[in-house]
mmCIF file of C-alpha atoms in Angstrom:
data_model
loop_
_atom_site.group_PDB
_atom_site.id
_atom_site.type_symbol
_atom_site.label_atom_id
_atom_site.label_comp_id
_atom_site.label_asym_id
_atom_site.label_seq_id
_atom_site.Cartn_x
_atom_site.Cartn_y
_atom_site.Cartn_z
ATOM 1 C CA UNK F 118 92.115 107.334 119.900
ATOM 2 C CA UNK F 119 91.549 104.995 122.644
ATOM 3 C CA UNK F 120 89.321 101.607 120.890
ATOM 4 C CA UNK F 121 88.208 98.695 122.791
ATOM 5 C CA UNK F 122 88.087 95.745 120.512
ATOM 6 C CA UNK F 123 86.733 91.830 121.526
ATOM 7 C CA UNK F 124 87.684 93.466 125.345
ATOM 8 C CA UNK F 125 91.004 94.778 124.689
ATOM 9 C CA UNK F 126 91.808 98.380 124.450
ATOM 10 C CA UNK F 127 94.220 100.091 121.512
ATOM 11 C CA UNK F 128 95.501 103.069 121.332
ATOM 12 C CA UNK F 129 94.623 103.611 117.637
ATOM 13 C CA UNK F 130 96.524 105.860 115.471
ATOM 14 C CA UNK F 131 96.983 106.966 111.565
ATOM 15 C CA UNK F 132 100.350 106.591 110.423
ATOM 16 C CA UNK F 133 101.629 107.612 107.475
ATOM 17 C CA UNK F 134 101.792 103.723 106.460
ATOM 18 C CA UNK F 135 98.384 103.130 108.194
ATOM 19 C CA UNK F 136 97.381 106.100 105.879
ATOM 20 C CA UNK F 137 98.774 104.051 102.606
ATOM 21 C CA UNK F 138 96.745 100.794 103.998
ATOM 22 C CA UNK F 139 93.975 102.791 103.855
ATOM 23 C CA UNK F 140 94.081 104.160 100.013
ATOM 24 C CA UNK F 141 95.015 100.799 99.154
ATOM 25 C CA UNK F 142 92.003 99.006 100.703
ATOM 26 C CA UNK F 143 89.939 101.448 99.270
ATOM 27 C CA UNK F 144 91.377 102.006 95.990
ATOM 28 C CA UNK F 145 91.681 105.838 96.476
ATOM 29 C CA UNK F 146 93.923 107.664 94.489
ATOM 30 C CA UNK F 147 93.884 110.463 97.076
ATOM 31 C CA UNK F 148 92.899 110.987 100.879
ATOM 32 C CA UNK F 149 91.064 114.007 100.082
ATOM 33 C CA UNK F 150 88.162 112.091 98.853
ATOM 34 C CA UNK F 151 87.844 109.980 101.818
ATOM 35 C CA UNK F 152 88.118 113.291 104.178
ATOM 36 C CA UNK F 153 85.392 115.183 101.501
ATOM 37 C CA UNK F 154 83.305 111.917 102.599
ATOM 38 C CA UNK F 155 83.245 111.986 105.897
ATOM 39 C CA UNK F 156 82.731 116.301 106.199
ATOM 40 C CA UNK F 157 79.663 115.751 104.056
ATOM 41 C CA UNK F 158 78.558 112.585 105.910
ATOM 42 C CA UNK F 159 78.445 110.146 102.837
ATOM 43 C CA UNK F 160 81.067 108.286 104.233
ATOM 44 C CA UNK F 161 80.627 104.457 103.911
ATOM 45 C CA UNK F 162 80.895 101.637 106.374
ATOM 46 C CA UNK F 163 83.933 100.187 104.451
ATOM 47 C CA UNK F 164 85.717 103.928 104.837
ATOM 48 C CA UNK F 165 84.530 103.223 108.084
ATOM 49 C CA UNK F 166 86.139 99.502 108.783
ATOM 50 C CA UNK F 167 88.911 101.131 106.755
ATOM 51 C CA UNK F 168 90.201 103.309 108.672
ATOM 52 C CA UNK F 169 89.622 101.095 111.856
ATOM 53 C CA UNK F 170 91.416 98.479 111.081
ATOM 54 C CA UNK F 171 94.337 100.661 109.962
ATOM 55 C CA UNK F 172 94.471 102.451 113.067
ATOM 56 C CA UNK F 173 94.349 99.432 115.141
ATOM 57 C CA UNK F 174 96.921 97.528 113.163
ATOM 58 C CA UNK F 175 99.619 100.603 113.837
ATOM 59 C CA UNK F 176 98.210 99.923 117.291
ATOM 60 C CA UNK F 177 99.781 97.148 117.733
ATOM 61 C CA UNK F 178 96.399 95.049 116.644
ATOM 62 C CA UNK F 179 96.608 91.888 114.079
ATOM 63 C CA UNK F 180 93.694 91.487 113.090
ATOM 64 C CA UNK F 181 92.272 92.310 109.363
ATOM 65 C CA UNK F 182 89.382 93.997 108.095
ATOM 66 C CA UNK F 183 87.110 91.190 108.121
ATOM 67 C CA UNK F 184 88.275 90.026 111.168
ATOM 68 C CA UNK F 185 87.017 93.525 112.471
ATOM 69 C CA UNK F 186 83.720 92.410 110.754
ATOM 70 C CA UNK F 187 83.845 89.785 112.942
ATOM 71 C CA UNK F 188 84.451 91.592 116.247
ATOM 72 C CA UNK F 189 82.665 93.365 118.951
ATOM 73 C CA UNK F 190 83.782 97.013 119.453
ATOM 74 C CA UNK F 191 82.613 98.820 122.538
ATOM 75 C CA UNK F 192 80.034 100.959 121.668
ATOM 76 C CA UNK F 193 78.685 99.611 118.909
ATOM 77 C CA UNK F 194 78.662 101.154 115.019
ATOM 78 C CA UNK F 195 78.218 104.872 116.554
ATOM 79 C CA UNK F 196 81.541 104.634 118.594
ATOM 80 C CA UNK F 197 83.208 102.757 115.570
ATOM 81 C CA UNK F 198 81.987 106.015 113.461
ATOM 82 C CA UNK F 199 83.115 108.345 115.852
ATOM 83 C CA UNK F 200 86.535 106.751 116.173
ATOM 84 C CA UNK F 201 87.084 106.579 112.673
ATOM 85 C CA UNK F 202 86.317 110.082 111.767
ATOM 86 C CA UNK F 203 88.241 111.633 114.835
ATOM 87 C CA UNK F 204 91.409 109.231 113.725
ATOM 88 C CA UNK F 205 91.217 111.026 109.963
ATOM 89 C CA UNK F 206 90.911 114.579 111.774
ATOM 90 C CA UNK F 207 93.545 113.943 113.982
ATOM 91 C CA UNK F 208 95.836 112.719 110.822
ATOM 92 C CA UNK F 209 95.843 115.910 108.989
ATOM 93 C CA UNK F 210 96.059 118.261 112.163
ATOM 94 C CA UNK F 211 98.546 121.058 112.282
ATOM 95 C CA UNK F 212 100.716 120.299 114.634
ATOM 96 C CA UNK F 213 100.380 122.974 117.875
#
């Protein structure tokens, strides 16, 4: 999913260690909770910045999660939001 951070584009992606950043940053014991959360629409910013900053990071990206705080993505919260959701769709795809 194609990000434009501070003026620079990524390419971000969820992979499987991205997806193990992501439990760990938000103390999940599961994914499944974080995917209930955003198909019901109570997902938070954090799951939001989350998932972001993983995906950028296995980008190629070096930044943090606050440093994401910190930065200006193209299109504001609603593109972050979008982003992040389509990146945890796209994780658990089938494949074809």
């Amino acid at each position: 999913m194609a990000l434009t951070v501070n003026g620079t584009a990524y390419d971000a992606k969820l992979t499987l260690g991205a997806l193990v950043e992501v439990e760990a940053e938000l103390e999940e014991k599961s994914l499944v909770e974080l995917v209930e959360r955003f198909e019901t629409g109570h997902f938070s910013a954090r799951d939001v910045v989350a998932l972001l900053a993983a995906g950028l990071r296995a980008a190629g990206w070096s930044g943090t999660s606050r440093d994401l705080l910190a930065s200006e993505i193209a299109g504001g919260p609603m593109e972050a939001t979008r982003v992040a959701g389509a990146l945890l769709s796209r994780a658990f795809e089938l494949p074809g």
